Amino acid sequence: MPDRNGTKHRVVVLGAGYAGAYVAGTLARRLAPSEVEVTVVNAEPDFVQRLRLHQLAAGQEIETPPLADVFAGTGVRLVVARVTGIAPERRVVTVAGGDGGGEVGYDTIVYALGSHGADHGVPGVAEHAFDVAGRPSALRLRERLDGLEARGEGGKVVVVGDGLTGIETAAEVAESRPGLSVTLIARGALATPLSAGARDHVRRACDRLGITVQEHTRVRSVEAARVLCADGTVLPSDATVWTAGFAVGPIAAAAGLQVTDDGRIVVDRTMRSVSHPDVYAVGDSAHALGDNGLPLPMSCASAGYTGRQATAAIVARLTGGKVKQTGLEYVGNHISLGRRDGILQMVDRDARAKPAYLGGRKAARIKAGILAMSLWTTSHPTFGLPTRRQRLTGMPKSNDEATTRQVGSGEAARG
């Protein structure tokens, strides 16, 4: 129930990616709006399909539904601003936007700010490399590739990192912009985590698309027009794309939350911070152990699993129910190799690739279907949820400052 001051319990979701949008919509539908206020803080006004940013960079158009439309009719309040910090002692989130800074008060936080490209301390990456970890950076790369094509003399693109993002980016650029020369740098053997058959499939796709693969190569530094490798190799590059890993921003660590070396919030089985019980983390921001005892990878699938668990835990704890454990699984990866080819690789309980894999057009269609489903479910966050909202019991009392001092760019998405 509301506290004695008549204020609502304030749930603030930081980030509206795959995990954050799902959690916000589900909580808004399952909890009584007279007792709970759900606010989403996101730096951009639109939903970004991060899984398709390599396509955006390659020159294709992808949908970006306005978040105001996504949350219309849900009661979720939208604040378009960049999160700059968390002050746990005052229970406020500090934000910055086009009209200046402000604060958003909270009782419960769902931390879903995602991840960004990790440069691993390699000189020149921040100054000279592009990435596809966010929409602004993907658009900068797209602009650069447009410029290379416009000059009519071709151009050299070097993709550093042969993880899933690197392979997908190299394939997409090579297929969409055949006038450009694409080189993919692999630190070890190409596509090592995949099964033998899938690795051969990736090699054949690279050959078909004209991608030069540089294996067993470590990058020493990145310059404006070249990549310097540890073995002395120098690769000319008109556009260097850095896809060699991801890390989480410093906001959680700066707020005093317990985090891993790469910045992820350490959580218990219910996605609750082990150091701050009023904070939950989901998606790439969470260091969560899956049902196999291994950390869940940064992926869209993990966003779904951790989001469902956090939602179930928050609803149960606020309404006096029993916290149920939902599944935390890692079953495999789907990799696009351009628009007409792909790989579906399943893994065993120890996260090792199973011998069999699915490749070719069928795998590409399956991934396209997964992407379409992810977009639809994110754009309809309350579809299929019960219309009867649960009442709160034993609700934690809010701060005296129950109102939100927000930046002027915030807006309400109410129905």
Coordinates of C-alpha atoms in Angstrom, one line a residue, residues 25-36 38 73-76 315 319 382 385-392 415:
G25 CA 6.2 -2.4 -19.6
T26 CA 5.7 -5.6 -17.6
L27 CA 5.9 -3.9 -14.3
A28 CA 3.5 -1.2 -15.4
R29 CA 0.9 -3.7 -16.3
R30 CA 1.3 -6.0 -13.3
L31 CA 1.4 -3.4 -10.5
A32 CA -1.4 -1.1 -9.5
P33 CA -0.8 2.4 -11.0
S34 CA -2.3 4.0 -7.9
E35 CA 0.5 2.6 -5.8
V36 CA 3.5 2.4 -8.2
V38 CA 7.3 3.4 -13.4
G73 CA -1.2 3.4 -22.9
T74 CA 1.0 1.6 -20.4
G75 CA 1.3 4.4 -17.8
V76 CA 5.1 4.3 -18.1
V315 CA 6.6 -7.9 -8.3
T319 CA 3.2 -7.6 -3.3
T382 CA 2.2 -5.2 -22.3
L385 CA -0.2 -9.5 -19.7
P386 CA -3.1 -9.5 -17.2
T387 CA -5.1 -6.3 -17.0
R388 CA -5.7 -6.8 -13.3
R389 CA -2.9 -5.0 -11.4
Q390 CA -1.5 -6.4 -8.1
R391 CA -1.6 -4.3 -5.0
L392 CA 1.4 -3.6 -2.9
G415 CA -2.8 6.4 -22.0

